[in-house]
Amino acid sequence: MGIRKNPCQSVAAWFFDGEAVGRVKGLYYDGALSFRADLPVPGRRPGESLVAVTLAGICATDIEIARGYMVFRGVPGHEFVGRVAESDRAETVGRRVVGEINCPCGDCDLCRGGRGNHCPTRTILGIAGRDGAFAEYLVLPDENLRRVPDGMGDREAVFTEPLAAACRAVEHAAARPGERVAVLGDGRLGLLAAMAFAASGVPATVIGRSVRKLALARERGIRAMTLEEAGKGFGADVVVEATGCRDGLAHALSLTRPQGRIVMKTTIAGRHEVNLAPLVVDEIALIGSRCGPFDRALALLASGAVDLRGLVSGEFPIERGLEAMEEARAPGALKVLLACGR
Amino acid sequence: MGIRKNPCQSVAAWFFDGEAVGRVKGLYYDGALSFRADLPVPGRRPGESLVAVTLAGICATDIEIARGYMVFRGVPGHEFVGRVAESDRAETVGRRVVGEINCPCGDCDLCRGGRGNHCPTRTILGIAGRDGAFAEYLVLPDENLRRVPDGMGDREAVFTEPLAAACRAVEHAAARPGERVAVLGDGRLGLLAAMAFAASGVPATVIGRSVRKLALARERGIRAMTLEEAGKGFGADVVVEATGCRDGLAHALSLTRPQGRIVMKTTIAGRHEVNLAPLVVDEIALIGSRCGPFDRALALLASGAVDLRGLVSGEFPIERGLEAMEEARAPGALKVLLACGR
C-alpha cells in the first residue's frame, strides 16, 4: 500500500530536525513506544482542523502497531473525542468532535467511486502517514470531523470509532431475521458488535472465554456461551470473528455451517498458519471488514441502544500512557482510555 | 466431518477380509498408492448402479489424496465417463453416463434445505467413504448419474466434473458485465474456468506462469498474461484462485481491488502460512467454491462453447496408473486420463 508522505503532518520530522520543539505530551512509536513531553503541535493545512484531544481509546490495532504492524512511525491512536482548537471554519472552534480516521486523496478512481476509505494514497490517523490521537493534539481534515451531540458524555463519544467498526461488521454480515448469528470474541469489539446486532433486530450469540465478559453480555440480554458450550455442531449462518487471536479463524470455521459466512475483524500482523481447506470444502465466504459509519454509531449511542457500562477497564492520564498500553494488553482487559486533556 | 461408514461399498474391507477376491483392476490408496489387478467388483445396493468406467481424469484433489488429504483409504478418482453395467432400472443398462460425486443422506437438515452437497454424512466418490473412478468399475446412486448426449465423445464427457466445478466458480464470482475478472492459474481448472467465464458473457484474463498454457488460452481468444505482466496494480473486481499452490492466495490478494472478491478453488491439505491482514484492511470477500452443476457443464460441452483441444497431456491404461499420477504431478501437465475399459 502506498501511503502519501506529508512532512507538514509529521511530528517526527519536526521533532528530529530540531527545528521546532513543542510542549505537547503524547506517546511516540519509532520501533519502541515511549512517552514524550516535548512533541511539537502538529501542523495544520488549509481545510484541516487542530483538535485538542480529551479522551482516546486503545484498540487492538494500536497494540499491533506497537509491535511493528504497518511499519508506522509517529503518534499512534485513532479512537478519540476532543474539541476543535483551530480551524479555517471559525464557527467550529470549541466544538466537541469525533473523527473518521481515513484521509483519502479525493482524486483517484477509488475516491471517485465512493471508496475513499480504500484510497491507496490515503493517510490514516495514528496508523499510516498521519500522527494520531495518543497526544494532546491531533490534526484531521474538516470533513472527517463529526459533532458530538450535547447530551452525550465524552466517555460515550470515545466509543464512536469502535462502534462504527462493529456496525460495519453487522453490515457485512447481512444477516436476515431468523438466521443464526455468532460473535466470536467477548472483548471490546465483540461486545459492541453483539449490541449492534441486537439494535439491528437480528440478535447474536457471543462466544468467548471470559466468565466476566460473558456475564457483561448476558446483563444486556445477549445470549453468551463458551466455545465448548457452542460445540462443533453450532452451525452458524454467520460468524463475526472478533477474537484478535491467531486461532480465531480456525474456531470461526468450526462454528459456521456449510455455505455460511464469516466476517473477519481480526488483523494479525504478518504471516500465520491457517488451514483454509474447510473454507473451500464447505464453500464458506470470508469477508474482511474494517472501518464503519460514524453517523450510524453516533445515532446508536444517542439512542441509548448501546449500553457501555462496565466496558471501560481503566483510564490513565497521557503521562501514564505506557502503563495504559500494558493494561490494554492484559488478559481480561476491556477498553482502556487515555485522558489527554490539559 | 463425519463420514458414513458403508462396508458394502468398501473394496478395502472385502479385499482384506479375503472373503471376496475379484478380478477388477484399479489404483488403491492405503497410505501408499498401488496398482492392483484383483480388486473385487464394488457392491451395489438398491437404488445404486454399477458403472463400467471408460475414462477417468486425474485432478489436483487426487494428487492431494495420494499425499494423505482427507485420510481416504480405497480407490481414488472422481472424474469419469462410463457405461451402466448393472442397475435396478434395466432401461439404463448400457447407457453412457457421467456422475455427480456427492452422495448425500437425503434426510438431514442440510439435505432437506437443498444443500445435499454439504450433507455431513455424505460419501464422496473417490474422496470420502466411497471407492472411486480409478478402476474398471464404480458404484453411484442412480440419481447421481447423468446421461451423456450421443454426439459427445468420451474424451469430452470426461471433462464434465471439472467443468462443472469451473461453472460453480463462475457462479460464486457473480461477475457483472464490465467487471475486471482474473483467473489465477493456467492449469486444467484455470483454463476451463476462463472458458466458462467467456461462455457466461463476462470475459476473464488468465494469469499464469506457463508460456505454453497461456498460449492455449490466447488461441481461444482469452486474454492471458504472467503475474509480472499483471503487476500489483491489476485491481481485479474478482479473482478465481485456481493455482493449486500454497502461495496462490497471497498472489490473488495482491491482484484484487479493495472490496473485491476472490473465489478460492485451491484446497491445500493441512495448515499453511498466509497473511490475511490485506483481506481485512481491503475488505475483500474470499469465497470457497467446490463442486458444480453437471447439467450446465454438459450443456456447455454440447454447445461447443468449450474448446478442449490441447487440454489432455497424457492418456494411460489403468495398468500404468501410477505412471499417469506421476505425469499429472509434473510441472506443465494438463489433464491426464486413465483408460479403464476392458
Coordinates of C-alpha atoms in Angstrom, one line a residue, chain A residues 136-339:
Chain A
E136 CA -2.8 16.4 23.5
Y137 CA -3.4 17.5 19.9
L138 CA -4.1 15.9 16.5
V139 CA -5.0 17.2 13.0
L140 CA -7.7 15.9 10.7
P141 CA -9.4 17.2 7.6
D142 CA -12.5 19.3 8.5
E143 CA -14.8 16.8 6.6
N144 CA -13.6 13.9 8.8
L145 CA -15.0 15.6 12.0
R146 CA -18.4 14.8 13.4
R147 CA -20.1 16.9 16.0
V148 CA -20.8 15.1 19.3
P149 CA -24.5 15.7 20.5
D150 CA -24.7 17.9 23.6
G151 CA -26.2 15.3 25.8
M152 CA -23.5 12.7 25.1
G153 CA -20.7 12.3 27.5
D154 CA -17.0 12.1 26.4
R155 CA -16.8 8.6 27.8
E156 CA -19.6 7.6 25.4
A157 CA -18.4 9.6 22.4
V158 CA -15.0 8.0 22.6
F159 CA -16.6 4.7 21.6
T160 CA -17.8 6.1 18.3
E161 CA -15.0 4.7 16.2
P162 CA -15.0 1.1 17.5
L163 CA -18.8 1.1 17.5
A164 CA -18.7 2.2 13.8
A165 CA -16.4 -0.7 13.1
A166 CA -18.9 -3.0 14.9
C167 CA -21.7 -1.5 12.7
R168 CA -19.7 -2.2 9.6
A169 CA -19.4 -5.9 10.7
V170 CA -23.1 -6.0 11.0
E171 CA -23.5 -4.6 7.5
H172 CA -21.1 -7.2 6.1
A173 CA -22.8 -10.0 8.0
A174 CA -26.1 -9.0 6.1
A175 CA -27.9 -11.3 8.5
R176 CA -31.6 -12.0 7.7
P177 CA -34.2 -12.3 10.5
G178 CA -34.1 -15.9 11.8
E179 CA -30.5 -16.5 10.8
R180 CA -28.2 -17.9 13.5
V181 CA -25.6 -15.3 14.2
A182 CA -22.5 -15.7 16.4
V183 CA -19.9 -13.1 17.5
L184 CA -16.7 -15.0 18.3
G185 CA -14.8 -13.0 20.9
D186 CA -16.0 -11.4 24.1
G187 CA -13.6 -8.4 24.1
R188 CA -14.3 -4.8 23.4
L189 CA -15.2 -5.2 19.8
G190 CA -17.1 -8.4 20.3
L191 CA -19.5 -6.9 22.9
L192 CA -20.0 -3.8 20.8
A193 CA -20.8 -6.0 17.7
A194 CA -23.3 -8.1 19.7
M195 CA -25.0 -4.9 20.9
A196 CA -25.0 -3.5 17.3
F197 CA -26.6 -6.8 16.1
A198 CA -29.3 -6.6 18.8
A199 CA -30.0 -3.0 17.7
S200 CA -30.3 -4.2 14.1
G201 CA -33.1 -6.5 15.0
V202 CA -31.1 -9.8 14.5
P203 CA -29.7 -11.0 17.8
A204 CA -26.3 -12.6 18.0
T205 CA -24.8 -15.1 20.4
V206 CA -21.5 -14.1 22.0
I207 CA -19.0 -16.9 22.1
G208 CA -16.0 -16.2 24.4
R209 CA -13.7 -17.4 27.1
S210 CA -14.1 -15.0 30.0
V211 CA -16.8 -15.7 32.6
R212 CA -16.8 -12.0 33.5
K213 CA -17.2 -10.7 29.9
L214 CA -19.8 -13.3 29.0
A215 CA -21.7 -12.1 32.1
L216 CA -21.5 -8.5 30.7
A217 CA -23.2 -9.8 27.5
R218 CA -25.9 -11.6 29.5
E219 CA -26.6 -8.5 31.6
R220 CA -27.5 -6.8 28.3
G221 CA -29.9 -9.6 27.4
I222 CA -27.4 -11.1 24.9
R223 CA -27.1 -14.9 24.7
A224 CA -23.5 -15.9 25.7
M225 CA -21.5 -19.1 25.9
T226 CA -18.1 -20.6 25.8
L227 CA -16.6 -22.3 22.7
E228 CA -17.0 -25.6 24.5
E229 CA -20.7 -24.9 25.1
A230 CA -21.2 -23.9 21.5
G231 CA -19.6 -27.2 20.3
K232 CA -18.8 -28.3 16.8
G233 CA -22.5 -28.5 15.8
F234 CA -23.3 -24.8 16.3
G235 CA -23.9 -24.3 12.6
A236 CA -24.0 -20.5 12.5
D237 CA -25.3 -18.9 9.3
V238 CA -22.8 -16.1 10.0
V239 CA -19.9 -15.6 12.5
V240 CA -18.2 -12.3 13.2
E241 CA -14.6 -13.2 14.1
A242 CA -13.6 -10.6 16.6
T243 CA -11.1 -12.6 18.8
G244 CA -8.0 -10.7 18.0
C245 CA -6.3 -14.1 18.2
R246 CA -4.3 -16.2 15.7
D247 CA -6.6 -19.2 16.2
G248 CA -9.8 -17.2 15.8
L249 CA -10.4 -18.0 12.2
A250 CA -10.0 -21.8 12.7
H251 CA -12.6 -21.6 15.5
A252 CA -14.9 -19.5 13.3
L253 CA -14.7 -22.0 10.5
S254 CA -15.7 -24.8 13.0
L255 CA -18.7 -22.8 14.1
T256 CA -20.0 -21.9 10.6
R257 CA -22.4 -24.1 8.6
P258 CA -21.6 -25.1 5.0
Q259 CA -22.2 -22.1 2.7
G260 CA -22.3 -19.8 5.7
R261 CA -20.4 -16.5 6.1
I262 CA -17.6 -15.3 8.4
V263 CA -16.9 -11.6 8.9
M264 CA -13.3 -11.2 9.7
K265 CA -12.4 -8.3 12.0
T266 CA -9.1 -9.6 13.4
T267 CA -6.0 -8.2 11.8
I268 CA -2.9 -10.2 12.7
A269 CA 0.4 -8.7 11.6
G270 CA 2.4 -10.9 9.4
R271 CA 2.0 -14.5 8.2
H272 CA 0.4 -17.1 10.3
E273 CA -0.7 -20.6 9.9
V274 CA -4.2 -21.5 9.0
N275 CA -5.9 -24.4 7.3
L276 CA -8.3 -23.0 4.7
A277 CA -9.4 -26.3 3.2
P278 CA -12.6 -26.2 5.3
L279 CA -13.4 -22.9 3.7
V280 CA -13.3 -24.4 0.2
V281 CA -14.9 -27.7 1.1
D282 CA -17.8 -26.1 2.9
E283 CA -18.0 -23.2 0.4
I284 CA -17.8 -20.6 3.2
A285 CA -17.4 -16.9 2.4
L286 CA -14.9 -15.0 4.5
I287 CA -15.4 -11.2 4.4
G288 CA -12.9 -8.8 5.6
S289 CA -14.3 -5.8 7.5
R290 CA -12.7 -2.6 8.8
C291 CA -13.8 0.9 9.4
G292 CA -17.5 1.8 9.7
P293 CA -20.1 4.5 9.5
F294 CA -19.7 7.2 12.2
D295 CA -23.2 8.6 11.7
R296 CA -24.8 5.3 12.4
A297 CA -22.6 4.8 15.5
L298 CA -23.4 8.3 16.9
A299 CA -27.1 7.7 16.3
L300 CA -26.9 4.3 18.1
L301 CA -25.0 5.9 21.1
A302 CA -27.6 8.8 21.2
S303 CA -30.5 6.3 21.1
G304 CA -29.3 4.6 24.3
A305 CA -29.4 1.2 22.4
V306 CA -25.7 0.6 23.3
D307 CA -25.0 0.1 27.0
L308 CA -21.4 0.9 27.7
R309 CA -21.5 0.3 31.5
G310 CA -18.6 -1.9 32.5
L311 CA -16.8 -1.7 29.2
V312 CA -14.0 0.6 30.5
S313 CA -11.4 -1.3 32.4
G314 CA -9.0 1.6 33.0
E315 CA -8.4 5.3 32.5
F316 CA -4.9 6.8 32.6
P317 CA -3.5 10.3 32.1
I318 CA -1.4 10.5 29.0
E319 CA 1.7 10.7 31.1
R320 CA 1.0 7.1 32.2
G321 CA 0.3 6.1 28.6
L322 CA 2.8 3.2 28.6
E323 CA 1.2 1.7 31.6
A324 CA -2.2 2.1 29.9
M325 CA -0.9 0.2 26.9
E326 CA 0.3 -2.6 29.2
E327 CA -3.2 -2.6 30.8
A328 CA -4.9 -2.9 27.4
R329 CA -2.7 -5.9 26.5
A330 CA -3.5 -7.7 29.7
P331 CA -5.8 -10.7 29.5
G332 CA -9.3 -9.7 30.7
A333 CA -8.9 -6.0 29.8
L334 CA -11.7 -4.2 28.1
K335 CA -11.5 -0.6 26.8
V336 CA -8.6 1.4 28.3
L337 CA -8.8 5.1 28.0
L338 CA -6.2 7.8 27.9
A339 CA -7.1 11.2 29.3

